[in-house]
Short mmCIF file of C-alpha atoms and ligand atoms in Angstrom, two decimals:
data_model
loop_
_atom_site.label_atom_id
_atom_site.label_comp_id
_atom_site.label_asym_id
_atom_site.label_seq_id
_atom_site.Cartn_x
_atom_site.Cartn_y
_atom_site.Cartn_z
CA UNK A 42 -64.85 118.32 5.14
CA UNK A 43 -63.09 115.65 6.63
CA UNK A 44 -59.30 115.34 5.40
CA UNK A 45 -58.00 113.24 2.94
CA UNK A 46 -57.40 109.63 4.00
CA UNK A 47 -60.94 110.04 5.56
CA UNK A 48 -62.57 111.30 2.69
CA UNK A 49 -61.07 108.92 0.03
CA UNK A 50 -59.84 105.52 2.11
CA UNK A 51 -61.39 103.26 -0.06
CA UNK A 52 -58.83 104.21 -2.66
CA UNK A 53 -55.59 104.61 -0.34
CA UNK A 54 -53.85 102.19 1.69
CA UNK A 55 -54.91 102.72 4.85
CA UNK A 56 -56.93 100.30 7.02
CA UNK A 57 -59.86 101.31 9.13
CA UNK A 58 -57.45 101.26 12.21
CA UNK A 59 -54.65 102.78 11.00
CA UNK A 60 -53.57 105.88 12.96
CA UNK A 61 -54.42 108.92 11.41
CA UNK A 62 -52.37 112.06 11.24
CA UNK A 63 -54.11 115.42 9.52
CA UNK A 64 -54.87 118.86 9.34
CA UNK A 65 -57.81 118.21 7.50
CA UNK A 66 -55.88 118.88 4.32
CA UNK A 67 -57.49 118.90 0.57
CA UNK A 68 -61.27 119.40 -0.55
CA UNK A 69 -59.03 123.15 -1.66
CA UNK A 70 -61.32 124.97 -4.09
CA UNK A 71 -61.59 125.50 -8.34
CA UNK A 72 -62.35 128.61 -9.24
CA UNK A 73 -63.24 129.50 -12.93
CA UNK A 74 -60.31 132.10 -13.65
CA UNK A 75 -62.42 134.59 -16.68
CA UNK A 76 -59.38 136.52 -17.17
CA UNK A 77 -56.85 133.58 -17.92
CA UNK A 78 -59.48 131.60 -19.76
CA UNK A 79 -59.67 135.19 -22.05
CA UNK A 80 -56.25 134.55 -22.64
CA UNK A 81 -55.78 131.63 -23.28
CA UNK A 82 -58.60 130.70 -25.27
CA UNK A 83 -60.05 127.64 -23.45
CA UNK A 84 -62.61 127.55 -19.94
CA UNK A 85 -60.03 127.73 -17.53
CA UNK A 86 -60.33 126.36 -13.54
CA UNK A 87 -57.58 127.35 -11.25
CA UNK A 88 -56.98 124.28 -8.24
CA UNK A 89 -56.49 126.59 -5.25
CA UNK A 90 -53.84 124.44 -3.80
CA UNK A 91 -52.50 127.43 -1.13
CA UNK A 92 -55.72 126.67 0.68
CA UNK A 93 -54.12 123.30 2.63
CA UNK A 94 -53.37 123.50 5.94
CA UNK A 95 -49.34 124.78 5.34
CA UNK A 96 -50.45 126.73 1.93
CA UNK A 97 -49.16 124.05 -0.65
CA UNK A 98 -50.20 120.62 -2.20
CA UNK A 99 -47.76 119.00 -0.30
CA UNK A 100 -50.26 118.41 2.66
CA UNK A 101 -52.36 115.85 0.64
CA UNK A 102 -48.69 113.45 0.49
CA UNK A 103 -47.34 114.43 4.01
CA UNK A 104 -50.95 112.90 5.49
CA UNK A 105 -50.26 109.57 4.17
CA UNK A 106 -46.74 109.67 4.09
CA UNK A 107 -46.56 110.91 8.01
CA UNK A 108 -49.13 108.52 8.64
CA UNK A 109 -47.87 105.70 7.26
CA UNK A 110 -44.39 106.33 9.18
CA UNK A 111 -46.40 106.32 12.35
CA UNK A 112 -48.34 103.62 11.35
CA UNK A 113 -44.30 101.83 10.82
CA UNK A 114 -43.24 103.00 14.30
CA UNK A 115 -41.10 105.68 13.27
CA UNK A 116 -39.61 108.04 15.48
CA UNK A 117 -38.55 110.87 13.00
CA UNK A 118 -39.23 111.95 9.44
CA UNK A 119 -36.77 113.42 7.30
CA UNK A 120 -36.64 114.93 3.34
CA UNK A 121 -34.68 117.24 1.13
CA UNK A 122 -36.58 120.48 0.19
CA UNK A 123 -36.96 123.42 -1.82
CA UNK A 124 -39.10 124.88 1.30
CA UNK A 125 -42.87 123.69 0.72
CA UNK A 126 -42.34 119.86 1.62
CA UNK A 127 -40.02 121.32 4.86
CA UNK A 128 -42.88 123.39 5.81
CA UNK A 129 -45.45 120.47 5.53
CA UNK A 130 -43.44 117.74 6.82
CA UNK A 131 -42.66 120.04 10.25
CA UNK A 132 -46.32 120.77 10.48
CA UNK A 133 -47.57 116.93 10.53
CA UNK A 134 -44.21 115.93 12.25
CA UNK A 135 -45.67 118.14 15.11
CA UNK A 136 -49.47 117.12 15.16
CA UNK A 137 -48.10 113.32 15.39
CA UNK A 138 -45.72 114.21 18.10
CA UNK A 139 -42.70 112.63 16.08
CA UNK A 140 -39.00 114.08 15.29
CA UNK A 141 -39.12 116.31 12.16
CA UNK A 142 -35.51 117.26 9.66
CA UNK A 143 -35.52 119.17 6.74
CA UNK A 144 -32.51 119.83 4.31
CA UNK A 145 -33.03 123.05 2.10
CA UNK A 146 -30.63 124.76 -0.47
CA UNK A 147 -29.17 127.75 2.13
CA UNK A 148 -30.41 131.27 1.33
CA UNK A 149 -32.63 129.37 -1.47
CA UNK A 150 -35.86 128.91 -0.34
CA UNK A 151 -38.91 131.41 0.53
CA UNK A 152 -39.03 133.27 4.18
CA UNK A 153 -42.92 131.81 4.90
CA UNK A 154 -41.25 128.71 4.28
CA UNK A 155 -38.68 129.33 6.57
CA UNK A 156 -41.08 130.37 9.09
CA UNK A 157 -42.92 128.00 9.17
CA UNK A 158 -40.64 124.85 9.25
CA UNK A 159 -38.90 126.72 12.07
CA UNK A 160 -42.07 127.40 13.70
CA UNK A 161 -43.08 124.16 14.09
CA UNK A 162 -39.64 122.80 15.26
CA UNK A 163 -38.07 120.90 12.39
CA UNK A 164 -34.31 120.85 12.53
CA UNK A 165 -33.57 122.65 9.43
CA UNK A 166 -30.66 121.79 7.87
CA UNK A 167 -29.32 124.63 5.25
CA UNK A 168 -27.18 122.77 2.61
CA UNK A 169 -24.50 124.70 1.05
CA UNK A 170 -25.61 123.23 -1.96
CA UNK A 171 -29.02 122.60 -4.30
CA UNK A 172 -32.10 120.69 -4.06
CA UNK A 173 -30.84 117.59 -6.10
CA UNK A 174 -27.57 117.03 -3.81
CA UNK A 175 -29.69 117.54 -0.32
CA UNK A 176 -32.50 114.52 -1.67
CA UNK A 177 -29.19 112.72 -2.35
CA UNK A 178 -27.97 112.93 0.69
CA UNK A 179 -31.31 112.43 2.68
CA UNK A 180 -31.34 109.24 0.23
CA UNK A 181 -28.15 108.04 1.70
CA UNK A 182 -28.81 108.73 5.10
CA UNK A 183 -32.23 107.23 5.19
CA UNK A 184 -30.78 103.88 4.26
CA UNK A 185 -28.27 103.93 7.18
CA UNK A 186 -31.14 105.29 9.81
CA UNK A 187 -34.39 104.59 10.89
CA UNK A 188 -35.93 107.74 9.93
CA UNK A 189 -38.43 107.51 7.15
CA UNK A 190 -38.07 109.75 4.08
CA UNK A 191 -41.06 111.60 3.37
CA UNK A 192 -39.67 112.91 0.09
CA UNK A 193 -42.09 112.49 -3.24
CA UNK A 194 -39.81 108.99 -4.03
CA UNK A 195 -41.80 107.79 -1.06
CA UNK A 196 -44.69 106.14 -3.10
CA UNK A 197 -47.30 107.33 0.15
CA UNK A 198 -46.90 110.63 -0.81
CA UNK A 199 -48.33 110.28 -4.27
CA UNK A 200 -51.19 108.10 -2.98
CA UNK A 201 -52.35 111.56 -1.10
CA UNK A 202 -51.30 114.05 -3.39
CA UNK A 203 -53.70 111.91 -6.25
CA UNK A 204 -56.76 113.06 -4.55
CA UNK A 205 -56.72 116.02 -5.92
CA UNK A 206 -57.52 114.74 -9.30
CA UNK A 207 -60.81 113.22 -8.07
CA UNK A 208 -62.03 116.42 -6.51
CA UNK A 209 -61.46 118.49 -9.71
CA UNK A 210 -63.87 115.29 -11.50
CA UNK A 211 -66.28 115.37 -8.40
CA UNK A 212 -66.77 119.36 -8.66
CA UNK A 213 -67.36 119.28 -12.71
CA UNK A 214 -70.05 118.31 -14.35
CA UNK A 215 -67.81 117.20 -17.26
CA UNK A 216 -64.44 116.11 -17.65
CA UNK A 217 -61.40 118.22 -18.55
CA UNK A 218 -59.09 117.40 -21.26
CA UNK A 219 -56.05 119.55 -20.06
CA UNK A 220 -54.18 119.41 -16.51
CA UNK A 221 -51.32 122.37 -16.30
CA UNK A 222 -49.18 122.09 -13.65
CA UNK A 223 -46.13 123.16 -12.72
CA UNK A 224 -42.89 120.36 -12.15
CA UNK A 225 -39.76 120.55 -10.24
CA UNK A 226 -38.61 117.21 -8.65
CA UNK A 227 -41.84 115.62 -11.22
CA UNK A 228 -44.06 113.99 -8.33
CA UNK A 229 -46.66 115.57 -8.68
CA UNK A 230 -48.00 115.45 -12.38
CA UNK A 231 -47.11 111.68 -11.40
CA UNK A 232 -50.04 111.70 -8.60
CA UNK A 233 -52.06 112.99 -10.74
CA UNK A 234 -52.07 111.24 -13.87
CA UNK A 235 -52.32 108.71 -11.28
CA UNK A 236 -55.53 109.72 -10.17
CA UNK A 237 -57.26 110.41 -12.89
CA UNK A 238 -56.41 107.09 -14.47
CA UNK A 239 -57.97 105.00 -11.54
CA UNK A 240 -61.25 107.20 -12.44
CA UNK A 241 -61.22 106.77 -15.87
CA UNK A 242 -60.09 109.78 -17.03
CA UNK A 243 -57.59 111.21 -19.74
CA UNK A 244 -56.71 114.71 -19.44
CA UNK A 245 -53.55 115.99 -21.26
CA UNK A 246 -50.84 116.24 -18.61
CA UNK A 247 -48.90 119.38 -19.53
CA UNK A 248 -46.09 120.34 -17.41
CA UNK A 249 -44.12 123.50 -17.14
CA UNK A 250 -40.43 123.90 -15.70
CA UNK A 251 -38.79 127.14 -15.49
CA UNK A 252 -36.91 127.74 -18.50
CA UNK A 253 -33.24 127.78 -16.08
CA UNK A 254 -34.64 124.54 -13.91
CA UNK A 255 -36.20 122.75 -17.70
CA UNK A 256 -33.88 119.24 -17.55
CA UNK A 257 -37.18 117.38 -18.85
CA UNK A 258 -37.40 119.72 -21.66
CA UNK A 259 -33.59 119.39 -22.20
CA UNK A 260 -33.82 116.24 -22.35
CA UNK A 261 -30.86 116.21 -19.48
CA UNK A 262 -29.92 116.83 -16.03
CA UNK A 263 -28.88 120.67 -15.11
CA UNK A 264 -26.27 120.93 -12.87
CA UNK A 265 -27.17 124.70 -11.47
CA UNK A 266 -30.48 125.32 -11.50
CA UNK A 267 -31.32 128.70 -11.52
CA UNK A 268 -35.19 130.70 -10.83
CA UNK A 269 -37.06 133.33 -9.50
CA UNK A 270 -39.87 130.52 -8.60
CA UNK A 271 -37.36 128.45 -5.99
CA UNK A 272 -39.92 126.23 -5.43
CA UNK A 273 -38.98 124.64 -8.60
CA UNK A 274 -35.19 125.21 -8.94
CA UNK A 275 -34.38 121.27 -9.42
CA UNK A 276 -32.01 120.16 -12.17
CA UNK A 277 -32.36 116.05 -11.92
CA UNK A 278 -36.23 114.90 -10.93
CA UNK A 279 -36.63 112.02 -8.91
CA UNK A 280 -39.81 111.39 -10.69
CA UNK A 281 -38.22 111.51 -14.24
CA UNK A 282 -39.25 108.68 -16.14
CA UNK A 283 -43.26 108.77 -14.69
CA UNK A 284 -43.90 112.16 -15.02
CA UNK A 285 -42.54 111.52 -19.44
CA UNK A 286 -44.91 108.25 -19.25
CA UNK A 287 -47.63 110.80 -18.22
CA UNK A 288 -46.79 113.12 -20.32
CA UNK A 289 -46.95 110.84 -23.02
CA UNK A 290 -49.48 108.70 -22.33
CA UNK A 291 -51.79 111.01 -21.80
CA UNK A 292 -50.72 112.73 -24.92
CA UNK A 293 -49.72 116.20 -23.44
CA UNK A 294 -46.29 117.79 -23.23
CA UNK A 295 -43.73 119.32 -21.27
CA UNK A 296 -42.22 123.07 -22.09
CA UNK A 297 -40.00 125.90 -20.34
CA UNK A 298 -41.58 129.25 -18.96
CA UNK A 299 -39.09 132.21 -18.42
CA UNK A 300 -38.80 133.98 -15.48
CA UNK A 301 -39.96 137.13 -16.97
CA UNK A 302 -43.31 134.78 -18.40
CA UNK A 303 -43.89 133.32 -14.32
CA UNK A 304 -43.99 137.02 -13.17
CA UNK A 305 -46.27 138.15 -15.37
CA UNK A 306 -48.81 135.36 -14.52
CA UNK A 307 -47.65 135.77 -11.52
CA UNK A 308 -48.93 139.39 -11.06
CA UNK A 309 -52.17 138.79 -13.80
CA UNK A 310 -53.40 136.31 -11.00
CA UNK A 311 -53.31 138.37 -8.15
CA UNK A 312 -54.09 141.87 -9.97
CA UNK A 313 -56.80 140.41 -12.07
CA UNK A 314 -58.23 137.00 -10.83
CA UNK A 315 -57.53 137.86 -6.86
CA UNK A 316 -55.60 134.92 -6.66
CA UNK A 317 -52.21 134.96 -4.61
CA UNK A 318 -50.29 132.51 -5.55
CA UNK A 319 -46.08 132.09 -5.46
CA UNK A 320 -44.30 132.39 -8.75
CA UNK A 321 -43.75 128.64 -8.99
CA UNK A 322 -47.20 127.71 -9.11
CA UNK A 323 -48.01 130.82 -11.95
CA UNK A 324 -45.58 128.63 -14.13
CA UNK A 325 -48.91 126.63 -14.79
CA UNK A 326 -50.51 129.75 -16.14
CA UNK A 327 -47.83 131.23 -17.71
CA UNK A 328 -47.13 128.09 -19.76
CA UNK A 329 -50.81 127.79 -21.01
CA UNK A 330 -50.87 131.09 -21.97
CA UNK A 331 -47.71 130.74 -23.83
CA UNK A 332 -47.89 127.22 -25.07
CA UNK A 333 -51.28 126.59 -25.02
CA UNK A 334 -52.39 122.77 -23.34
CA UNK A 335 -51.85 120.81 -26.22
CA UNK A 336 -55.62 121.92 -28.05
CA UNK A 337 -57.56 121.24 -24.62
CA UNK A 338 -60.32 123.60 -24.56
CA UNK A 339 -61.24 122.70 -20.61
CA UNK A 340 -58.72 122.99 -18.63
CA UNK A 341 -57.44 122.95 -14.51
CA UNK A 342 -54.17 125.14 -14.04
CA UNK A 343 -52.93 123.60 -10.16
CA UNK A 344 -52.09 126.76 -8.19
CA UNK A 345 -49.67 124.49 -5.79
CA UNK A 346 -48.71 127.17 -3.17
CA UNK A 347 -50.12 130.34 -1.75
CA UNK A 348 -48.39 133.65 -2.44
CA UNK A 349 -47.93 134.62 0.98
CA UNK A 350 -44.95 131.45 1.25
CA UNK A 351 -43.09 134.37 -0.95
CA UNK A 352 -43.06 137.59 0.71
CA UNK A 353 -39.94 139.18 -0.69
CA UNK A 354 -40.59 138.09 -4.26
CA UNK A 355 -44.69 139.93 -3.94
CA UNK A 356 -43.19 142.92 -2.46
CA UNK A 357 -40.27 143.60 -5.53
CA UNK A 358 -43.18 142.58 -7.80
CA UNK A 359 -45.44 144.75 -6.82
CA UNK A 360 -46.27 148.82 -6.36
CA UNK A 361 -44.97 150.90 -3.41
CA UNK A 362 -47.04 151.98 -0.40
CA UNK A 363 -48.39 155.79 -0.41
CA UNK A 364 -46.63 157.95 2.82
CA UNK A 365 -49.27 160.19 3.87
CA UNK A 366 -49.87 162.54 7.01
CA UNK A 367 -52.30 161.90 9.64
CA UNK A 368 -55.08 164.24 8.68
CA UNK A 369 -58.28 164.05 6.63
CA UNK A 370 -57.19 166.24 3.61
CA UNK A 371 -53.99 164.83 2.90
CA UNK A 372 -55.78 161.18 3.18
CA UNK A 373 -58.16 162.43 0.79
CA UNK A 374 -55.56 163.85 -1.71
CA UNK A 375 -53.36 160.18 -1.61
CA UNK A 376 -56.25 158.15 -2.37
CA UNK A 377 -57.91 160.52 -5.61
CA UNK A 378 -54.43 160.86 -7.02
N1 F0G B 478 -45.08 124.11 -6.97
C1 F0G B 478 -44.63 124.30 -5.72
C2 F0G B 478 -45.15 125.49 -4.98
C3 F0G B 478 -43.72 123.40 -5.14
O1 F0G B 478 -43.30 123.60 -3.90
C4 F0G B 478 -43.25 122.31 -5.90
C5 F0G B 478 -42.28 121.38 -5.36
C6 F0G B 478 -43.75 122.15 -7.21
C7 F0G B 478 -44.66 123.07 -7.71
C8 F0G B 478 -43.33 121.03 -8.08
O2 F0G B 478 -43.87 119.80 -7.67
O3 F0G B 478 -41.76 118.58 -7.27
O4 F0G B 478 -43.93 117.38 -7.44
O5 F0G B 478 -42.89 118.41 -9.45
N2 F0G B 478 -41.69 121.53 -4.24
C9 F0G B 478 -40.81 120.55 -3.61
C10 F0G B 478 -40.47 120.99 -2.19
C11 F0G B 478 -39.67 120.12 -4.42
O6 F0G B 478 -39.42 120.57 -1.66
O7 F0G B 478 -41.24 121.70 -1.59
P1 F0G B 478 -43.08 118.47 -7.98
#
């Protein structure tokens, strides 16, 4: 498959000519998930969004976004991050040969992340302070510099990220009536009510937030956000008002998980589905199974990062290895027990 702006330009604003910066991102797959749909009572598809080129959604808004900034003669690329947007913005920064800087809550986001923004030779920036005061900041400093902000306030970034809403309608032969997704800083349940308005579709958007990270449940900013998915530890959404216009528009809700509720979806999906996803995206699971989607009976749960971004969290999740001695019997006698 080609990637995104190739596959879809007719509906995003790029010109034949533009230049082009991917990883031949999206096109992830949707995989019927019979153990969640047993749970929750509904035929349930899971959006494998830990397929993209970095292992998150956030490829499908750094194309356009990083794109567009070349496109605008930009020289660097900047954005606040809770790790996944870092890891995606170094990764395109690279390919298009531009200057990449993250700013991520210190000793607050996931080691792949880390890796991988590191890796790819972003100047990462750890902010002795949380997600909402670094996008503040990168705010700020992006109206004083040319550097473009690649954040999900930058409207490009929803343009990309709403193509996943026409590949879950291309790859069905009907339409769903539930979308479950998980929301921290509230882009992207923005891109993709989006989407699936400019097809003519109405899902229920239902949106989960961590029950110590829940300001749109609240009903009001949280000053210390606080959970085990860190992906999603935001307290004041930049997207706050579209992502309760989609919400309500499209008649579906928003509700808090628990940390204890993400884990256990969290381990269901790898133990039981084979999926490996990190504990912010099982928030989308764990909150249908909770809260059910509003009375949708057909619904897409958006998987937005792969488990691997989360090392440390998988391994306290999850069994211990078996210590064995090199020889046939005792082999024998670890795996029978
Ligand atoms: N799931 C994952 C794995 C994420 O990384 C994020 C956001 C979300 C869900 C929520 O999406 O912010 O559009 O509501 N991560 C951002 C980041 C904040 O910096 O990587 P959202």
């Amino acid at each position: 498959m080609p990637g995104l702006i190739e596959r879809y330009r007719d509906r995003l604003p790029f010109a034949a000519d533009d230049p082009v910066i991917s990883l031949e991102e999206g096109s992830t797959p949707l995989v019927r998930a019979p153990v969640v749909s047993e749970a929750a009572g509904a035929d349930v598809w899971l959006k494998l969004e830990g397929a993209n080129p970095t292992g998150s959604f956030k490829d499908r808004g750094m194309t356009c976004a990083v794109s567009d900034a070349v496109r605008n003669g930009a020289e660097a690329v900047v954005c606040a991050s809770t790790g996944n947007t870092a890891a995606s913005l170094a990764a395109y920064a690279a390919r298009a040969g531009i200057g990449g800087a993250v700013i991520v809550p210190e000793g607050k986001i996931a080691a792949g992340k880390l890796a991988q923004a590191l890796m790819h030779g972003a100047r990462v920036i750890a902010l002795r302070g949380n997600f909402d005061e670094a996008l503040e900041i990168v705010r700020e400093l992006t109206r004083k510099h040319p550097i473009a902000l690649v954040n999900s306030v930058n409207p490009l970034r929803l343009e990309g990220q709403k193509t996943a809403a026409f590949e879950i309608a291309e790859e069905l032969d009907e339409p769903i009536d539930g979308l479950c997704i998980p929301v921290g800083n509230a882009g992207n349940i923005t891109a993709y009510w989006k989407g699936f308005q400019e097809i003519g579709q109405r899902p229920k958007m239902v949106g989960f937030q961590a029950e110590g990270a829940a300001p749109l449940v609240l009903g009001h900013r949280v000053e210390r956000p606080e959970t085990v998915a860190s992906a999603i530890r935001i307290g004041n959404p930049a997207r706050w008002e579209e992502a309760m216009a989609a919400v309500t528009q499209s008649g579906g809700g928003i509700e808090a998980v628990s940390d204890g509720e993400i884990l256990d979806a969290y381990r269901m999906l790898a133990a039981r589905e084979g999926v490996f996803c990190e504990p912010a995206s099982a928030a989308s699971v764990a909150g249908l199974i909770k809260h059910g989607a509003r009375g949708a009976t057909r619904v897409v749960c958006v998987l937005t990062g792969h488990g691997l971004k989360d090392p440390q969290t998988a391994l306290e999740q999850s069994g211990s290895v078996v210590p064995c001695e090199p020889s046939l019997k005792a082999v024998e006698q670890a795996i029978l027990a």
